[in-house]
Short mmCIF file of C-alpha atoms in Angstrom, two decimals:
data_model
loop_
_atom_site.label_atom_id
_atom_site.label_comp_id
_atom_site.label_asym_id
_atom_site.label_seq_id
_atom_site.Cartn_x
_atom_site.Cartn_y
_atom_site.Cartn_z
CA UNK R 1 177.85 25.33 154.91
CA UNK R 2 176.47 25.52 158.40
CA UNK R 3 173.26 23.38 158.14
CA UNK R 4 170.96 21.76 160.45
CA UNK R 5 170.43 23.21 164.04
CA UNK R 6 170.36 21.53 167.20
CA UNK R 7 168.73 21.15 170.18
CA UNK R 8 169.60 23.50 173.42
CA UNK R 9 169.55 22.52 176.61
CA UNK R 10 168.20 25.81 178.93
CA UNK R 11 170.21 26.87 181.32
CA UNK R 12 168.25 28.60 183.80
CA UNK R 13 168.68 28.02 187.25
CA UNK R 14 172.06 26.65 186.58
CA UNK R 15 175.07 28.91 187.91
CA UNK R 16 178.02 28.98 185.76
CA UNK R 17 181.08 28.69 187.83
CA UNK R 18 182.83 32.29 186.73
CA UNK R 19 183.63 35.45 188.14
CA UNK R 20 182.37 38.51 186.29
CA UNK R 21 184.05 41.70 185.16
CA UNK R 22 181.22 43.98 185.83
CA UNK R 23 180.19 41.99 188.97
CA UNK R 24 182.93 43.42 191.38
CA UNK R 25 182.61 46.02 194.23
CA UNK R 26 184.45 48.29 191.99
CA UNK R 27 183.40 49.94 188.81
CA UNK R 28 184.92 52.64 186.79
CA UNK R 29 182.39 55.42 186.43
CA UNK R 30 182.99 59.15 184.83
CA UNK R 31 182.72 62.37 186.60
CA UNK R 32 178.99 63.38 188.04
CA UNK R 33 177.81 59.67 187.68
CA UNK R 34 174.76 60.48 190.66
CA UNK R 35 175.11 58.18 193.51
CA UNK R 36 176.59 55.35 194.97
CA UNK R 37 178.05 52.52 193.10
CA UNK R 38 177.92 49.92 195.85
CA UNK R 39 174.35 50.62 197.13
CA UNK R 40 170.40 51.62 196.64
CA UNK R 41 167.41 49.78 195.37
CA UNK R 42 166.22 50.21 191.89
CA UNK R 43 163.83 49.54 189.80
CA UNK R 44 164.21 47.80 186.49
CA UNK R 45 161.84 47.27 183.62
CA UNK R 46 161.88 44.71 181.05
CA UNK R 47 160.08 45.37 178.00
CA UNK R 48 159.30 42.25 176.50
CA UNK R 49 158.55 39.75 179.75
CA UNK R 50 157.03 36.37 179.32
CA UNK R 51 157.60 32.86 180.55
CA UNK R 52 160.54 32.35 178.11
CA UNK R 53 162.84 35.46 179.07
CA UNK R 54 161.56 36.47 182.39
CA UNK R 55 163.34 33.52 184.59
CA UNK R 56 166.67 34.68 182.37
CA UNK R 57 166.54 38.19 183.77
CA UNK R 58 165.49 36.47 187.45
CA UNK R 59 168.56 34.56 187.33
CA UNK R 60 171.31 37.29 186.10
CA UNK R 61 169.69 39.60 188.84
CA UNK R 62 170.42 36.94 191.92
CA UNK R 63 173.51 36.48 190.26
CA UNK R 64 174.17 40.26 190.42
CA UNK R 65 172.89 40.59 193.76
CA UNK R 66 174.73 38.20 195.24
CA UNK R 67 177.96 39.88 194.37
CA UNK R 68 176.96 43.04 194.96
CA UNK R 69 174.89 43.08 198.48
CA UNK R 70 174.28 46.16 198.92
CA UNK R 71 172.08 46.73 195.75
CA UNK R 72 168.50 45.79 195.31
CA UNK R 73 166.87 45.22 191.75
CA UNK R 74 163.13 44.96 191.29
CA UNK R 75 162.02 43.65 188.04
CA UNK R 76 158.84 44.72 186.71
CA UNK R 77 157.81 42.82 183.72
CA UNK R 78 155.83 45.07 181.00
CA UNK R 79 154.39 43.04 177.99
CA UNK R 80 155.54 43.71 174.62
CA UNK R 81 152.76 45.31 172.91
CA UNK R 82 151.94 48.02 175.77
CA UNK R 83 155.91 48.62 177.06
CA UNK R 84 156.44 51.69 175.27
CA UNK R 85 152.98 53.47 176.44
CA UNK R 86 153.89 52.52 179.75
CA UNK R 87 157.09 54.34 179.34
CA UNK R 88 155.10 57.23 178.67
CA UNK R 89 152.50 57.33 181.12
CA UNK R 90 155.18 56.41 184.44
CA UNK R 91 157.20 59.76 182.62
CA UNK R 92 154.00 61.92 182.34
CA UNK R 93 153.60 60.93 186.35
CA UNK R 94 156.96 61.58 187.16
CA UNK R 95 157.16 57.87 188.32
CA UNK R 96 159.84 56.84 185.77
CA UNK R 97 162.14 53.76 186.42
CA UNK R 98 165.70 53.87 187.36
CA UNK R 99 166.60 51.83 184.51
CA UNK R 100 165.29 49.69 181.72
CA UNK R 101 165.13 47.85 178.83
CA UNK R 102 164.02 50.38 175.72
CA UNK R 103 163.61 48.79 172.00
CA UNK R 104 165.90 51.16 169.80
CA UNK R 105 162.34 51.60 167.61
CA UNK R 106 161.28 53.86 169.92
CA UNK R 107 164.11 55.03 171.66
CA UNK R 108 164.50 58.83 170.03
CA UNK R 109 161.25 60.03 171.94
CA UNK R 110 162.80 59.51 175.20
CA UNK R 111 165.47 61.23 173.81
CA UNK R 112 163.64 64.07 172.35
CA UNK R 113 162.00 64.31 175.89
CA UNK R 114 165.21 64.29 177.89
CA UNK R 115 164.27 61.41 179.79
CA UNK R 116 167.36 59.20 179.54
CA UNK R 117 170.74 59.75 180.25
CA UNK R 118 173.77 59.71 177.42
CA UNK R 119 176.08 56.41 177.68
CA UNK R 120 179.07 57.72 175.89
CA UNK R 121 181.05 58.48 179.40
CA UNK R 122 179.82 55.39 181.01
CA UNK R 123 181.04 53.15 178.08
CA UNK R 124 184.25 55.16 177.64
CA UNK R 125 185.42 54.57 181.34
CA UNK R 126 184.51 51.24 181.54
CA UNK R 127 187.19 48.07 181.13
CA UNK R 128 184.50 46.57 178.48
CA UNK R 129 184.74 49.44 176.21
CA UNK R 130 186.73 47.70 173.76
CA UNK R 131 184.67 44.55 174.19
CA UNK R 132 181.39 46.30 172.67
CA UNK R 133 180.85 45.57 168.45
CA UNK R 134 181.53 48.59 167.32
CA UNK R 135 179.02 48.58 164.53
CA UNK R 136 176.18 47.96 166.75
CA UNK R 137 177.27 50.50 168.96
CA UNK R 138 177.39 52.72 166.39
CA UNK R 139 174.01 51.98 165.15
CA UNK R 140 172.19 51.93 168.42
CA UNK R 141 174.02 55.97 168.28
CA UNK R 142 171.86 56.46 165.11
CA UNK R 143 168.27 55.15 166.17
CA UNK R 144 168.71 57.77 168.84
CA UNK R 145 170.15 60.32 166.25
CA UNK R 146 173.05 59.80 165.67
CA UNK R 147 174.82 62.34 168.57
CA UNK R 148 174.68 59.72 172.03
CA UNK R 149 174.57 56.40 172.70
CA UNK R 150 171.74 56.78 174.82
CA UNK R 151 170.63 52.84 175.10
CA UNK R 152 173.50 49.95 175.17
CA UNK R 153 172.10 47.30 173.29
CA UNK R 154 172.83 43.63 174.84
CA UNK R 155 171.67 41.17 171.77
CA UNK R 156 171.72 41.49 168.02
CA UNK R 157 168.66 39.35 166.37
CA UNK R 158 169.35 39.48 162.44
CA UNK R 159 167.27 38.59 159.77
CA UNK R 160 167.44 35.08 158.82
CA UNK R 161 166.46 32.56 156.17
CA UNK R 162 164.92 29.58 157.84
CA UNK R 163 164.57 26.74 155.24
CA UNK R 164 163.77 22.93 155.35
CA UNK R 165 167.12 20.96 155.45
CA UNK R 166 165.12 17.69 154.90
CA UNK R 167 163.43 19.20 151.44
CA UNK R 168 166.58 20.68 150.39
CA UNK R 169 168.41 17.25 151.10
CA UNK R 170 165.67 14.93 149.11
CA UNK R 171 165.82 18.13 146.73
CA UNK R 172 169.54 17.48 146.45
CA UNK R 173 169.76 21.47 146.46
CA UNK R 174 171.60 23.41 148.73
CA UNK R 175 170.68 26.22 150.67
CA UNK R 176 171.12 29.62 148.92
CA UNK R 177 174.27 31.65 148.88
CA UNK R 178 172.62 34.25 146.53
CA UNK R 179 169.10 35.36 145.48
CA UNK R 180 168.79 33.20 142.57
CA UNK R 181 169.59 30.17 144.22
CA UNK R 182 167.06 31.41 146.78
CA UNK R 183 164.09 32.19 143.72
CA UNK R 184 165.27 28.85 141.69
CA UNK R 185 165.21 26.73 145.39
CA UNK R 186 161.44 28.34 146.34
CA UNK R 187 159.78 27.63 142.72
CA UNK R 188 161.73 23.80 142.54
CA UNK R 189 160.39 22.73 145.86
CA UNK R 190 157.16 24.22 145.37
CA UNK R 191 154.23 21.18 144.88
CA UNK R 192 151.00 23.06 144.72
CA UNK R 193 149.12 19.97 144.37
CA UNK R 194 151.18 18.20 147.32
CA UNK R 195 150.14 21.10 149.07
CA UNK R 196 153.93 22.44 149.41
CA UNK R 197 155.12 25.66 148.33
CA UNK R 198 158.46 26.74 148.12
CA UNK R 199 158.43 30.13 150.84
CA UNK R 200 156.07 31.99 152.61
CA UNK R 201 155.86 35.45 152.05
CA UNK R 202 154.68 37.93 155.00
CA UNK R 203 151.49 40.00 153.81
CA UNK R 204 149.78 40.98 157.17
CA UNK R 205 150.52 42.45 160.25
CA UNK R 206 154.60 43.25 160.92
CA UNK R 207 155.40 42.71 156.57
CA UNK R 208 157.00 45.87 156.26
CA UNK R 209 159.99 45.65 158.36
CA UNK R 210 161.03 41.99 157.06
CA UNK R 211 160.31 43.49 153.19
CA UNK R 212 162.86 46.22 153.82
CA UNK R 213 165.25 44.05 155.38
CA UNK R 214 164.93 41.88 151.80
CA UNK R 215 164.99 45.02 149.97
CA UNK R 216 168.70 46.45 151.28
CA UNK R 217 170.22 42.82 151.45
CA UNK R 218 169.09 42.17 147.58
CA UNK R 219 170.09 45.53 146.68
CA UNK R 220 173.40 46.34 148.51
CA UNK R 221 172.54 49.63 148.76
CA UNK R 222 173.77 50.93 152.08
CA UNK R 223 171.84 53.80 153.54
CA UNK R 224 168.35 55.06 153.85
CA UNK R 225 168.67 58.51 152.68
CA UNK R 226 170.96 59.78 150.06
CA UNK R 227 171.31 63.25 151.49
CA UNK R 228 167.48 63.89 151.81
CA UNK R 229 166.39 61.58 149.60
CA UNK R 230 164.94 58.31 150.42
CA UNK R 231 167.04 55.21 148.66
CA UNK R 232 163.73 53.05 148.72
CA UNK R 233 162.00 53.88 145.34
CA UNK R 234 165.35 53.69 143.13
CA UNK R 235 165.50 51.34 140.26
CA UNK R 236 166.92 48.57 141.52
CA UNK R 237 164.65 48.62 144.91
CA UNK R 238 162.05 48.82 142.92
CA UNK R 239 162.91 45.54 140.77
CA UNK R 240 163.71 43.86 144.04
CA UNK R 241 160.09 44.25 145.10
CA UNK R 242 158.40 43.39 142.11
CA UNK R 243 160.99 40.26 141.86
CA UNK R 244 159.76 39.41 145.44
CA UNK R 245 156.24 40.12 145.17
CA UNK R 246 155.87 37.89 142.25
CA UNK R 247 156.25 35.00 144.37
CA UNK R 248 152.83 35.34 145.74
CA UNK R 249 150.49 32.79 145.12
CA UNK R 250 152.75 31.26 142.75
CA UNK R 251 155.71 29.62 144.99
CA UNK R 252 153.46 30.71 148.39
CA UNK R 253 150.40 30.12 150.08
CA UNK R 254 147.11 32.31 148.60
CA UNK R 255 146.99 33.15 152.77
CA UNK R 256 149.93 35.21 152.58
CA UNK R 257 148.43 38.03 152.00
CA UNK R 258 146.97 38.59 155.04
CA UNK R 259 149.49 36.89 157.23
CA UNK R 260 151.82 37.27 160.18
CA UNK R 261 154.37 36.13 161.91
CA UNK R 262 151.93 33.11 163.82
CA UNK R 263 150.65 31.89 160.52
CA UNK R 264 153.82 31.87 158.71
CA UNK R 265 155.61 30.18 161.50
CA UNK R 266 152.46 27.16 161.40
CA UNK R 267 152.86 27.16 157.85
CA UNK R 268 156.39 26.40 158.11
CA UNK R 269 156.27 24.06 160.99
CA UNK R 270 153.70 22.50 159.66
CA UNK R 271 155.05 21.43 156.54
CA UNK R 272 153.63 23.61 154.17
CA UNK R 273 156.40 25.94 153.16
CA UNK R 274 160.10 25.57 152.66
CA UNK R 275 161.52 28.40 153.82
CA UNK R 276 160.83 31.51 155.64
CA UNK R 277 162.50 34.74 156.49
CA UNK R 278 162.24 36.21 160.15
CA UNK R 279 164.97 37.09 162.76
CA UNK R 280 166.94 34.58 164.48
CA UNK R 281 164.22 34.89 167.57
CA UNK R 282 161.82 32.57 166.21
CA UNK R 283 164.73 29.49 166.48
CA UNK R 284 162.98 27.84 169.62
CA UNK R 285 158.98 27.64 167.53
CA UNK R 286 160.96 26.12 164.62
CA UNK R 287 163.08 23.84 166.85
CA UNK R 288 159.61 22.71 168.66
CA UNK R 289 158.50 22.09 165.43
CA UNK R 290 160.82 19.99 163.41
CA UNK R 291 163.81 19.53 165.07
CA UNK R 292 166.99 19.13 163.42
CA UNK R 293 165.00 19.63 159.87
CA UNK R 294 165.03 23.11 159.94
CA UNK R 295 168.21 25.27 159.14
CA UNK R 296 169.42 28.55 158.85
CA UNK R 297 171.46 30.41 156.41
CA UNK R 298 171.87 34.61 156.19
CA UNK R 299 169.91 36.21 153.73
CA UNK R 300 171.96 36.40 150.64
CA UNK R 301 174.82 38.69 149.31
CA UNK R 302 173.39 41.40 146.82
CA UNK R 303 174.27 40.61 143.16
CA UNK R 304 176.72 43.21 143.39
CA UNK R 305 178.64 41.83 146.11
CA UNK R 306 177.64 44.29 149.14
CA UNK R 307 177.05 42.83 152.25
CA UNK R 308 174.45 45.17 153.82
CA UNK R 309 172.37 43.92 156.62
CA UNK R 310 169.47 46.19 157.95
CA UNK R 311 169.09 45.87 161.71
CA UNK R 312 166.07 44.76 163.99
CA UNK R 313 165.48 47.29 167.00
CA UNK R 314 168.13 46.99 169.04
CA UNK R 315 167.00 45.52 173.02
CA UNK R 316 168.79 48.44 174.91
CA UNK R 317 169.44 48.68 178.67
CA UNK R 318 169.02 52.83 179.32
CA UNK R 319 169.23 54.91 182.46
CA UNK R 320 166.39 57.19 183.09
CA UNK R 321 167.36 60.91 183.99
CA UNK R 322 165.35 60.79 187.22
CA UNK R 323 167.00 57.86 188.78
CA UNK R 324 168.90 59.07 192.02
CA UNK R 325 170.69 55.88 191.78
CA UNK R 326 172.96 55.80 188.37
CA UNK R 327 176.03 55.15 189.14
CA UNK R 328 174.76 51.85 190.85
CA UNK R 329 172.11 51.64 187.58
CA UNK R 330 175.86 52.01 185.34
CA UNK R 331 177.23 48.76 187.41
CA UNK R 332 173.80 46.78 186.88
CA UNK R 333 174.83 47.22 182.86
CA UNK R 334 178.04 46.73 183.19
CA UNK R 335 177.61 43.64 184.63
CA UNK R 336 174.47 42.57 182.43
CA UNK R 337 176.71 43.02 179.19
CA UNK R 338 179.59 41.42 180.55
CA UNK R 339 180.93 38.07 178.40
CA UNK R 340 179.02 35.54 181.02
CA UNK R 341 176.40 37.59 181.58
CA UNK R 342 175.85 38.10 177.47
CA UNK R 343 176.44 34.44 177.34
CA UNK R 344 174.18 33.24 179.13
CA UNK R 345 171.21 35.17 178.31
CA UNK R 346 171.96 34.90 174.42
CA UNK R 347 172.82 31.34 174.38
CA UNK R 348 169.28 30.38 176.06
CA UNK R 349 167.11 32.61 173.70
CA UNK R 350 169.40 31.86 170.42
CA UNK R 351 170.53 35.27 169.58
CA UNK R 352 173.93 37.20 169.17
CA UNK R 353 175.68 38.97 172.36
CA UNK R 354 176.87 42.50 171.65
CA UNK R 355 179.66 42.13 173.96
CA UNK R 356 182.43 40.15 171.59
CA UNK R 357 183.91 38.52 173.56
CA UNK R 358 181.18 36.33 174.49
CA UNK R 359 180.66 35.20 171.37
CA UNK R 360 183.48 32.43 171.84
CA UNK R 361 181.18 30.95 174.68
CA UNK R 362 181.08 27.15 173.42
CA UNK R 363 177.47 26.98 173.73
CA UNK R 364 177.24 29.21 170.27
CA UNK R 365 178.88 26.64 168.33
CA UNK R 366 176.13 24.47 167.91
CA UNK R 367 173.63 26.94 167.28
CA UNK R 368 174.69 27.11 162.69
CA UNK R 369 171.48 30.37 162.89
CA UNK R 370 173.59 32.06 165.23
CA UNK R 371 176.93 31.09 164.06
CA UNK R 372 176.00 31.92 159.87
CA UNK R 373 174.28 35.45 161.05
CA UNK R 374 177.45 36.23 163.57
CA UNK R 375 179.87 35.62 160.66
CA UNK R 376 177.98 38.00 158.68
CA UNK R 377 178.38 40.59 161.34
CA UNK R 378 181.86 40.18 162.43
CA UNK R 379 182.68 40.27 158.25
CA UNK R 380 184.22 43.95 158.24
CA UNK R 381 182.95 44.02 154.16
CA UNK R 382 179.50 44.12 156.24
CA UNK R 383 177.56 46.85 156.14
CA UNK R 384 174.83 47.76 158.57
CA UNK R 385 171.75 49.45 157.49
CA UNK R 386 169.89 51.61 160.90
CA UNK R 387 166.05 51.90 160.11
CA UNK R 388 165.41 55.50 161.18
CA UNK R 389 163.56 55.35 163.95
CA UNK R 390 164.38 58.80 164.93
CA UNK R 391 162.21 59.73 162.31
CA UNK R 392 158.54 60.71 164.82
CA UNK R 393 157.03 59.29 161.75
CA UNK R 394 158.63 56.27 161.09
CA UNK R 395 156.99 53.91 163.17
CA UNK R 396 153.43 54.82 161.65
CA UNK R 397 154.76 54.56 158.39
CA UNK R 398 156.25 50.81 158.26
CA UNK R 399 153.50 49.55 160.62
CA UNK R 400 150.51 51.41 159.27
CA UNK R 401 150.65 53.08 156.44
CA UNK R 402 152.50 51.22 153.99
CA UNK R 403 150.91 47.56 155.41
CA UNK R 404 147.84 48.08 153.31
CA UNK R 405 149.66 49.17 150.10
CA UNK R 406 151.90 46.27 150.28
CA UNK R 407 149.34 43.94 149.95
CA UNK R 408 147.66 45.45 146.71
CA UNK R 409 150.98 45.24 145.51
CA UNK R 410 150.95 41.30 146.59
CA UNK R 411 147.92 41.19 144.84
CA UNK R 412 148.17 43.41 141.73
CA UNK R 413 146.01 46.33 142.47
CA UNK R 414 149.40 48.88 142.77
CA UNK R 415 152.85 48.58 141.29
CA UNK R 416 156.28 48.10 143.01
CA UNK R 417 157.00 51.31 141.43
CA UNK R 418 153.94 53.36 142.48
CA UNK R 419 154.06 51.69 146.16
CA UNK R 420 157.80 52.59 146.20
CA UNK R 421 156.87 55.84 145.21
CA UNK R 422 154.68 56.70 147.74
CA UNK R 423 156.92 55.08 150.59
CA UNK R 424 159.73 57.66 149.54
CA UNK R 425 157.93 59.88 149.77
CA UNK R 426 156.53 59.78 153.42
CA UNK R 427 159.96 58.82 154.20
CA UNK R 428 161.19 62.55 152.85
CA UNK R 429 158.54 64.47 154.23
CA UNK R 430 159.61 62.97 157.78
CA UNK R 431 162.69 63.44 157.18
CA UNK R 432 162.39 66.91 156.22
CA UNK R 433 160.30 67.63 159.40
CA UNK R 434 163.07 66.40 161.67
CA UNK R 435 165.38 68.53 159.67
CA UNK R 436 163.45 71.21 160.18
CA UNK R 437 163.20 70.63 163.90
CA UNK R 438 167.06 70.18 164.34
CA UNK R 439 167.71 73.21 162.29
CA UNK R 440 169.49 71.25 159.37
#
C-alpha cells in the first residue's frame, strides 16, 4: 500500500548532468515541416504561469538554448483564468504565437478555426514516437475530435484521493481499495462534535468535473456516449450520485455546498476533513500543510471490476498555423517531452510525464500520489474516459449549467435522477449539433 508522501526537494536552477534526445542539432522532421530546424526566434506561451511553474519553463528553455544556439524562445506567461481569451483575441489580430501551451478543454476551437497545426507527422518521424503513452496520446486525439493529434500533451494529473494517514493510522483503518471501504472510512472517522468529518465534498465553483470523474470510476462504465446517447443518467450513474450526495452534511462540512477547491483544501489542511478528492496538482498545498500525514491512494476500482479513469485536460504543447518557424517550434517539443526534460518538470510539480520513459526517473519513487495514480495508468485493464471537450457546449455545461443543479441535489431540492436527467440531456443536444455540423 503506498502510504505517506514525502517531502521534495525543488530542483530549479539545478542542471542535471545529461544529454538530451530532442536537444541535438539534428531532428527528424516530415515533409513540408516550414522552416529551419536549427534557427529563428519564437515565441512561446504558457498558459498557466505563476511563481511555482514559471522558473520550470525558464530553466528547460536555457537548457534548450544552450544546445541549440541558434534558436531564441520568448516566454510569455498568460494567467490561467484569461489564457484561452487571449488565444482568441492574438488569432482575431493575426498576432498568434509560434507555439504554446493549450489545455485539451479548449483545444477543439482552435481546431475548428484552423489555427493549429496536426502532430501526427511530427510524432511519427520522431525517435520518441514509441516513448509517448499511447493512451494519452490517444485521448489528447479525441478532445480535439478524434481525427489529429493536434496538441502533445507533456503531464498527466489524475484524480486522486487525498486522505489523512495519521487518522487512518489511530483509526487502525486502511486507506480504501474500493468504494465501500471509502463510504465506511468517511462516516467512521467522522466526529461532528470534535469538529471532524470524514470527507469533504466539492459543492461550489469547479464540482462538476471532480463529480464526473467519481461518477465513471464508481461506475466502470467506459464512455460518454453510447452511440448518441449520453451514459450519465443510466441506472447505476444515477445511484452513484445519490450514494455520493448523501454524504453531505452528514460525513462533510454544512460549507460544502458552496465550496471550492481553496476551501476544501483549508478544510483538509486544517484538520477538519479526512479525505478529499482532487488531482494529483494540489500535492505541494497538502505537503505545506501536514507533511508526511497526508497520503494518496487512486480513486477506487468500480464494484464491477473496471478500471476506468476519466482524464483532467490534458497541458498540450501545439504549433500555431501561422508560425513561419515550425520545424524549429517541432524541435522545441521534441526536446520539452524528452525523458529529462519530462523529468524534471514533472518531478518538481508532482505530476505524471507522458513520455514513459521518464517515469523511471528516481525522483518519482518517493512521490506514493504519483507512483499509486501511474500504476493505475500503465495497468493495460485501465480504461481512460476523454471528457468531450469537442463538444462547443461542453464547457458551459460542466462549469455553468449543471453547478447550480448540483447543489439542490446536495441539498435536496432535485433528485440524482432528475439532475441526471437533465445533464443527458444537454449532453445529447450538443452532441447532436456537432453531428450535425460534421455531417454524421
Amino acid at each position: 500500500m503506498l502510504n505517506h508522501l514525502t517531502r521534495r526537494t525543488l530542483l530549479v536552477g539545478t542542471v542535471a548532468a545529461v544529454v538530451l534526445a530532442g536537444c541535438s542539432s539534428e531532428t527528424s522532421l516530415p515533409d513540408g515541416a516550414l522552416g529551419d530546424p536549427n534557427s529563428g526566434t519564437l515565441t512561446f506561451w504558457d498558459n498557466n504561469a505563476g511563481p511555482d511553474r514559471t522558473p520550470l519553463y525558464e530553466e528547460l528553455i536555457r537548457r534548450f538554448e544552450a544546445a541549440n544556439p541558434g534558436i531564441d524562445i520568448e516566454y510569455v506567461g498568460l494567467p490561467s483564468d484569461s489564457a484561452q481569451q487571449k488565444y482568441q483575441t492574438a488569432l482575431a489580430g493575426g498576432s498568434a504565437p509560434d507555439l504554446g501551451i493549450v489545455s485539451t478543454a479548449y483545444l477543439a476551437p482552435l481546431v475548428a478555426q484552423n489555427a493549429v497545426i496536426p502532430l501526427d507527422d511530427f510524432v511519427a518521424a520522431s525517435p520518441q514516437k514509441d516513448e509517448y503513452d499511447p493512451k494519452i496520446i490517444e485521448s489528447a486525439k479525441e478532445s480535439g475530435g478524434g481525427q489529429n493529434l493536434y496538441g502533445l500533451p507533456y503531464t498527466s494529473n489524475n484524480a486522486t484521493l487525498w486522505y489523512r494517514a495519521d487518522w487512518f493510522d489511530e483509526a487502525g483503518i486502511a486507506p480504501p481499495d474500493t468504494w465501500d471501504e471509502f463510504y465506511s472510512a468517511a462516516q467512521e472517522l467522522t466526529d461532528k462534535d470534535a469538529g471532524r468529518y470524514g470527507f469533504t465534498i466539492r459543492g461550489g465553483a469547479g464540482s462538476i468535473y471532480p463529480l464526473l470523474q467519481y461518477m465513471f470510476a464508481s461506475t466502470g462504465i467506459t464512455n460518454f456516449f453510447d452511440g448518441d446517447t449520453s451514459t450519465v443518467n443510466r441506472p447505476d450513474m444515477v445511484d452513484a450520485i445519490e450514494r455520493f450526495a448523501a454524504l453531505y452534511d452528514v460525513d462533510t462540512p454544512t460549507a460544502d455546498v458552496n465550496n471550492g477547491f481553496p476551501q476544501m483544501v483549508a478544510s483538509f489542511g486544517g484538520g477538519s476533513v479526512a479525505m478529499m478528492q482532487h488531482n494529483l496538482g494540489s500535492l505541494s498545498n497538502h505537503e505545506k500543510a501536514l507533511g508526511d500525514k497526508v497520503g494518496a491512494v487512486a480513486l477506487p476500482v468500480a464494484d464491477n471490476g473496471v478500471r476506468t479513469v476519466m482524464t483532467d485536460p490534458f497541458p498540450s504543447y501545439t504549433i500555431f498555423k501561422s508560425s513561419k518557424h515550425q520545424a524549429a517550434a517541432w524541435k522545441f517539443l521534441e526536446f520539452m517531452t524528452s525523458p529529462d526534460s519530462q523529468a524534471y518538470w514533472n518531478e518538481n510539480v508532482g505530476q505524471i510525464p507522458v513520455n514513459t520513459v521518464a517515469r523511471s526517473a528516481p525522483s518519482f519513487q518517493n512521490m506514493p500520489s504519483v507512483q499509486a495514480a501511474q500504476a493505475v495508468l500503465d495497468d493495460p485493464k485501465t480504461v481512460l474516459v476523454t471528457p468531450p471537450d469537442y463538444l462547443a457546449a461542453f464547457g458551459k455545461i460542466v462549469q455553468v449549467q449543471m453547478l447550480g443543479e448540483w447543489q439542490k441535489v446536495l441539498i435536496g431540492q432535485l433528485s440524482a435522477q432528475d439532475f441526471a436527467d437533465d445533464f443527458a440531456d444537454k449532453l445529447d443536444r450538443a452532441k447532436a449539433k456537432y453531428d450535425a455540423r460534421q455531417g454524421k
